[in-house]
Amino acid sequence: MIRVAVIGYGNIGKSAVEALFQAPDMELAGVVRRKESLKDELPSELAGIPVVSDIKELSNVDVALLATPTRSVPSLAKSILALGINTVDGYDVHKSLADLRLELDQVGKQHGVVAIISAGWDPGTDSMIRAIMELMAPKGITYTNFGPGMSMGHTVAVKAISGVADALSITIPVGTGLHRRLVYVKLAEGADAAVVEQMIKEDPYFINDETHVYVVDDVQELVDVGHGVEIERKGVSGSTHNQLFKWEMRINNPALTAQVMVAAARASMKQQPGAYTMIQVPIIDFLPGDENEIIRRLV
Amino acid sequence: MIRVAVIGYGNIGKSAVEALFQAPDMELAGVVRRKESLKDELPSELAGIPVVSDIKELSNVDVALLATPTRSVPSLAKSILALGINTVDGYDVHKSLADLRLELDQVGKQHGVVAIISAGWDPGTDSMIRAIMELMAPKGITYTNFGPGMSMGHTVAVKAISGVADALSITIPVGTGLHRRLVYVKLAEGADAAVVEQMIKEDPYFINDETHVYVVDDVQELVDVGHGVEIERKGVSGSTHNQLFKWEMRINNPALTAQVMVAAARASMKQQPGAYTMIQVPIIDFLPGDENEIIRRLV
């Protein structure tokens, strides 16, 4: 059994624990939470599971799933790799993940362990789909259309705006990689709705998109963690144009992200030391079971 | 430059040559055809290209693309691997491809070369999609719906029936992995339409599907090599049900098959000796160009 520790117990961490309980080849080594959270009553689903504030308190951990905010991933991954433990993260900053991989690749090789980075759905499985579309039709354009669903990044950006007590930003795909933003805000005491709306629309996260702002009394009753994506490519195979490809999904966001991380934890056990994005790992390595049986069933 | 030979010059072979002309990192080492075909006038697109009847007449071949009938693949692949040349094939018999891989794996390791087998779209890229869907939602059902488009296997089966002068079998998807078959036949002199229809409907290729038979004067004017597929999965991530995934494409069949084989030829240069299906090869290896640049662009 592959022994996996879950670092962080928010939405993703909780879903990762659920996915580990279902995995036939893995066991939960323990959950690592902040010291403050350890004072709270233990959630019933963690009865009998070691819950600690430092991964060093857990024994024989093969892989750590970093279910922590993305900004904490680079330093946390390095420190865990240095302990001789594989890491899997859902690092989601597209523009810097290639550089993070190069950094973790060095650390992984130095300590004889493996990091699989950006193992979520975008970056992650969507990246695999985009790469497969490109091998099938090397010339052409791929559009990734997100939504409908809640955008974490955009929601955080709105919450940081002065006068906003609570917020939710929904992404609506309008096709060909363009998006509409629906922003629901609860105003802080005395805040001016028109001013808040203006600040949201001028924020770098929103300035290039069609953005609608709605003031509501309670943001939380609107929250639904379902999300969607549609990836389209029209391209050229050889000298043949008009090859059409489409990937579509409608999913519970934290459940899918956590499941992908768990699959990546499995794959990490089969790679040479270093750091990898999902497109650098054979797909079969993410699946449990005998190689020949998988080939017979799926190929 | 990776030097690639194309074995066979039917629909797939012709499309493979076109795809190789477009590949930035490959060159066409030559085309291998049957001795009889060499007597014909050289097709204009092969001007200046060595066209021979034995791959041994070509120099410095890195990879051979087997664009030959699927039944010839096992022995042909072994003989070419034994020459120290990588092979890529589109072997499409689902129930025996896992065993073929084990055989070629031994031959490849013995001669220090690589075989990538079943490198088309199904088996091939569809297999990659099915495996990705399963890593995202390990429990659930995947349906592969083929068509609308011409089925080579079914067409060959009809042509073998007595009283049939020419035939075309079209596959129509009716959802959840079930298919309707539309069969267009030109009758042989004196054949009885009702008898032919009965024999087609009782053939093992058709007996389990809703099959319609139409007698026409000219089958060839109905032929269109476009094809489609829709793969659907509804499954469970962790303990979250109703995760929905769909892959859809509408493509020119030989052009896509050939393009996938060319991508696999590239990938074959990056694997350790042995034989692989596409799900056993990192996706990035199918793409040309610098690894970090691909990660920056696609992940």
mmCIF file with all atom_site columns, C-alpha atoms in Angstrom, chain B residues 28-116:
data_model
loop_
_atom_site.group_PDB
_atom_site.id
_atom_site.type_symbol
_atom_site.label_atom_id
_atom_site.label_alt_id
_atom_site.label_comp_id
_atom_site.label_asym_id
_atom_site.label_entity_id
_atom_site.label_seq_id
_atom_site.pdbx_PDB_ins_code
_atom_site.Cartn_x
_atom_site.Cartn_y
_atom_site.Cartn_z
_atom_site.occupancy
_atom_site.B_iso_or_equiv
_atom_site.pdbx_formal_charge
_atom_site.auth_seq_id
_atom_site.auth_comp_id
_atom_site.auth_asym_id
_atom_site.auth_atom_id
_atom_site.pdbx_PDB_model_num
ATOM 1  C CA . LEU B 1 28  ? 10.927 10.804  -45.297 1.00 0.00 ? 28  LEU B CA 1
ATOM 2  C CA . ALA B 1 29  ? 13.635 8.175   -45.787 1.00 0.00 ? 29  ALA B CA 1
ATOM 3  C CA . GLY B 1 30  ? 11.554 6.425   -48.436 1.00 0.00 ? 30  GLY B CA 1
ATOM 4  C CA . VAL B 1 31  ? 8.446  4.459   -49.246 1.00 0.00 ? 31  VAL B CA 1
ATOM 5  C CA . VAL B 1 32  ? 8.319  0.679   -49.355 1.00 0.00 ? 32  VAL B CA 1
ATOM 6  C CA . ARG B 1 33  ? 5.753  -0.792  -51.773 1.00 0.00 ? 33  ARG B CA 1
ATOM 7  C CA . ARG B 1 34  ? 4.959  -4.205  -53.213 1.00 0.00 ? 34  ARG B CA 1
ATOM 8  C CA . LYS B 1 35  ? 7.109  -5.167  -56.209 1.00 0.00 ? 35  LYS B CA 1
ATOM 9  C CA . GLU B 1 36  ? 4.051  -5.028  -58.552 1.00 0.00 ? 36  GLU B CA 1
ATOM 10 C CA . SER B 1 37  ? 3.323  -1.392  -57.632 1.00 0.00 ? 37  SER B CA 1
ATOM 11 C CA . LEU B 1 38  ? 6.864  -0.363  -58.518 1.00 0.00 ? 38  LEU B CA 1
ATOM 12 C CA . LYS B 1 39  ? 6.094  -1.015  -62.194 1.00 0.00 ? 39  LYS B CA 1
ATOM 13 C CA . ASP B 1 40  ? 3.438  1.738   -62.165 1.00 0.00 ? 40  ASP B CA 1
ATOM 14 C CA . GLU B 1 41  ? 4.299  5.350   -62.835 1.00 0.00 ? 41  GLU B CA 1
ATOM 15 C CA . LEU B 1 42  ? 5.631  7.093   -59.705 1.00 0.00 ? 42  LEU B CA 1
ATOM 16 C CA . PRO B 1 43  ? 2.932  9.300   -58.076 1.00 0.00 ? 43  PRO B CA 1
ATOM 17 C CA . SER B 1 44  ? 3.995  12.939  -58.536 1.00 0.00 ? 44  SER B CA 1
ATOM 18 C CA . GLU B 1 45  ? 4.143  13.642  -54.788 1.00 0.00 ? 45  GLU B CA 1
ATOM 19 C CA . LEU B 1 46  ? 6.916  11.016  -54.445 1.00 0.00 ? 46  LEU B CA 1
ATOM 20 C CA . ALA B 1 47  ? 9.226  12.648  -57.026 1.00 0.00 ? 47  ALA B CA 1
ATOM 21 C CA . GLY B 1 48  ? 12.769 12.489  -55.680 1.00 0.00 ? 48  GLY B CA 1
ATOM 22 C CA . ILE B 1 49  ? 11.804 10.087  -52.849 1.00 0.00 ? 49  ILE B CA 1
ATOM 23 C CA . PRO B 1 50  ? 13.319 6.578   -52.831 1.00 0.00 ? 50  PRO B CA 1
ATOM 24 C CA . VAL B 1 51  ? 10.529 4.077   -53.529 1.00 0.00 ? 51  VAL B CA 1
ATOM 25 C CA . VAL B 1 52  ? 11.673 0.499   -53.039 1.00 0.00 ? 52  VAL B CA 1
ATOM 26 C CA . SER B 1 53  ? 10.278 -2.979  -52.379 1.00 0.00 ? 53  SER B CA 1
ATOM 27 C CA . ASP B 1 54  ? 12.431 -3.782  -49.333 1.00 0.00 ? 54  ASP B CA 1
ATOM 28 C CA . ILE B 1 55  ? 13.245 -1.508  -46.396 1.00 0.00 ? 55  ILE B CA 1
ATOM 29 C CA . LYS B 1 56  ? 16.857 -2.780  -46.488 1.00 0.00 ? 56  LYS B CA 1
ATOM 30 C CA . GLU B 1 57  ? 17.341 -0.737  -49.672 1.00 0.00 ? 57  GLU B CA 1
ATOM 31 C CA . LEU B 1 58  ? 16.821 2.488   -47.683 1.00 0.00 ? 58  LEU B CA 1
ATOM 32 C CA . SER B 1 59  ? 19.652 4.060   -45.681 1.00 0.00 ? 59  SER B CA 1
ATOM 33 C CA . ASN B 1 60  ? 19.730 5.218   -42.053 1.00 0.00 ? 60  ASN B CA 1
ATOM 34 C CA . VAL B 1 61  ? 16.086 4.571   -41.259 1.00 0.00 ? 61  VAL B CA 1
ATOM 35 C CA . ASP B 1 62  ? 15.225 5.379   -37.616 1.00 0.00 ? 62  ASP B CA 1
ATOM 36 C CA . VAL B 1 63  ? 11.537 4.438   -37.656 1.00 0.00 ? 63  VAL B CA 1
ATOM 37 C CA . ALA B 1 64  ? 9.260  2.450   -39.965 1.00 0.00 ? 64  ALA B CA 1
ATOM 38 C CA . LEU B 1 65  ? 5.543  3.353   -40.122 1.00 0.00 ? 65  LEU B CA 1
ATOM 39 C CA . LEU B 1 66  ? 3.587  0.196   -40.928 1.00 0.00 ? 66  LEU B CA 1
ATOM 40 C CA . ALA B 1 67  ? 0.753  1.483   -43.115 1.00 0.00 ? 67  ALA B CA 1
ATOM 41 C CA . THR B 1 68  ? -0.154 -2.074  -44.128 1.00 0.00 ? 68  THR B CA 1
ATOM 42 C CA . PRO B 1 69  ? -3.221 -4.244  -43.405 1.00 0.00 ? 69  PRO B CA 1
ATOM 43 C CA . THR B 1 70  ? -3.492 -5.013  -39.696 1.00 0.00 ? 70  THR B CA 1
ATOM 44 C CA . ARG B 1 71  ? -3.083 -8.787  -40.175 1.00 0.00 ? 71  ARG B CA 1
ATOM 45 C CA . SER B 1 72  ? 0.421  -8.255  -41.615 1.00 0.00 ? 72  SER B CA 1
ATOM 46 C CA . VAL B 1 73  ? 1.581  -6.178  -38.631 1.00 0.00 ? 73  VAL B CA 1
ATOM 47 C CA . PRO B 1 74  ? 2.815  -8.865  -36.188 1.00 0.00 ? 74  PRO B CA 1
ATOM 48 C CA . SER B 1 75  ? 5.324  -10.563 -38.524 1.00 0.00 ? 75  SER B CA 1
ATOM 49 C CA . LEU B 1 76  ? 6.309  -7.361  -40.353 1.00 0.00 ? 76  LEU B CA 1
ATOM 50 C CA . ALA B 1 77  ? 6.991  -5.497  -37.097 1.00 0.00 ? 77  ALA B CA 1
ATOM 51 C CA . LYS B 1 78  ? 9.181  -8.335  -35.797 1.00 0.00 ? 78  LYS B CA 1
ATOM 52 C CA . SER B 1 79  ? 11.241 -8.483  -38.986 1.00 0.00 ? 79  SER B CA 1
ATOM 53 C CA . ILE B 1 80  ? 11.815 -4.710  -39.025 1.00 0.00 ? 80  ILE B CA 1
ATOM 54 C CA . LEU B 1 81  ? 12.637 -4.512  -35.300 1.00 0.00 ? 81  LEU B CA 1
ATOM 55 C CA . ALA B 1 82  ? 15.212 -7.273  -35.917 1.00 0.00 ? 82  ALA B CA 1
ATOM 56 C CA . LEU B 1 83  ? 16.929 -4.895  -38.385 1.00 0.00 ? 83  LEU B CA 1
ATOM 57 C CA . GLY B 1 84  ? 17.443 -2.409  -35.528 1.00 0.00 ? 84  GLY B CA 1
ATOM 58 C CA . ILE B 1 85  ? 14.675 -0.067  -36.728 1.00 0.00 ? 85  ILE B CA 1
ATOM 59 C CA . ASN B 1 86  ? 11.864 1.267   -34.494 1.00 0.00 ? 86  ASN B CA 1
ATOM 60 C CA . THR B 1 87  ? 8.325  0.484   -35.640 1.00 0.00 ? 87  THR B CA 1
ATOM 61 C CA . VAL B 1 88  ? 4.965  2.214   -35.331 1.00 0.00 ? 88  VAL B CA 1
ATOM 62 C CA . ASP B 1 89  ? 1.785  0.402   -36.284 1.00 0.00 ? 89  ASP B CA 1
ATOM 63 C CA . GLY B 1 90  ? -1.952 0.955   -36.228 1.00 0.00 ? 90  GLY B CA 1
ATOM 64 C CA . TYR B 1 91  ? -2.752 -2.629  -35.188 1.00 0.00 ? 91  TYR B CA 1
ATOM 65 C CA . ASP B 1 92  ? -6.468 -2.470  -34.451 1.00 0.00 ? 92  ASP B CA 1
ATOM 66 C CA . VAL B 1 93  ? -7.551 -5.839  -33.069 1.00 0.00 ? 93  VAL B CA 1
ATOM 67 C CA . HIS B 1 94  ? -8.544 -4.810  -29.532 1.00 0.00 ? 94  HIS B CA 1
ATOM 68 C CA . LYS B 1 95  ? -8.670 -8.322  -28.116 1.00 0.00 ? 95  LYS B CA 1
ATOM 69 C CA . SER B 1 96  ? -5.130 -9.308  -29.143 1.00 0.00 ? 96  SER B CA 1
ATOM 70 C CA . LEU B 1 97  ? -3.129 -6.078  -28.948 1.00 0.00 ? 97  LEU B CA 1
ATOM 71 C CA . ALA B 1 98  ? -2.018 -6.653  -25.344 1.00 0.00 ? 98  ALA B CA 1
ATOM 72 C CA . ASP B 1 99  ? -0.468 -9.992  -26.351 1.00 0.00 ? 99  ASP B CA 1
ATOM 73 C CA . LEU B 1 100 ? 1.126  -8.483  -29.449 1.00 0.00 ? 100 LEU B CA 1
ATOM 74 C CA . ARG B 1 101 ? 2.737  -5.855  -27.247 1.00 0.00 ? 101 ARG B CA 1
ATOM 75 C CA . LEU B 1 102 ? 4.286  -8.511  -25.012 1.00 0.00 ? 102 LEU B CA 1
ATOM 76 C CA . GLU B 1 103 ? 5.720  -10.290 -28.079 1.00 0.00 ? 103 GLU B CA 1
ATOM 77 C CA . LEU B 1 104 ? 7.129  -7.100  -29.616 1.00 0.00 ? 104 LEU B CA 1
ATOM 78 C CA . ASP B 1 105 ? 8.427  -5.979  -26.224 1.00 0.00 ? 105 ASP B CA 1
ATOM 79 C CA . GLN B 1 106 ? 10.776 -8.993  -26.185 1.00 0.00 ? 106 GLN B CA 1
ATOM 80 C CA . VAL B 1 107 ? 11.908 -8.443  -29.780 1.00 0.00 ? 107 VAL B CA 1
ATOM 81 C CA . GLY B 1 108 ? 12.443 -4.725  -29.163 1.00 0.00 ? 108 GLY B CA 1
ATOM 82 C CA . LYS B 1 109 ? 14.525 -5.312  -26.041 1.00 0.00 ? 109 LYS B CA 1
ATOM 83 C CA . GLN B 1 110 ? 16.560 -7.993  -27.806 1.00 0.00 ? 110 GLN B CA 1
ATOM 84 C CA . HIS B 1 111 ? 17.493 -5.611  -30.626 1.00 0.00 ? 111 HIS B CA 1
ATOM 85 C CA . GLY B 1 112 ? 17.661 -2.362  -28.608 1.00 0.00 ? 112 GLY B CA 1
ATOM 86 C CA . VAL B 1 113 ? 14.759 -0.724  -30.442 1.00 0.00 ? 113 VAL B CA 1
ATOM 87 C CA . VAL B 1 114 ? 11.241 0.533   -29.751 1.00 0.00 ? 114 VAL B CA 1
ATOM 88 C CA . ALA B 1 115 ? 7.818  -0.465  -31.078 1.00 0.00 ? 115 ALA B CA 1
ATOM 89 C CA . ILE B 1 116 ? 4.757  1.704   -30.509 1.00 0.00 ? 116 ILE B CA 1
#
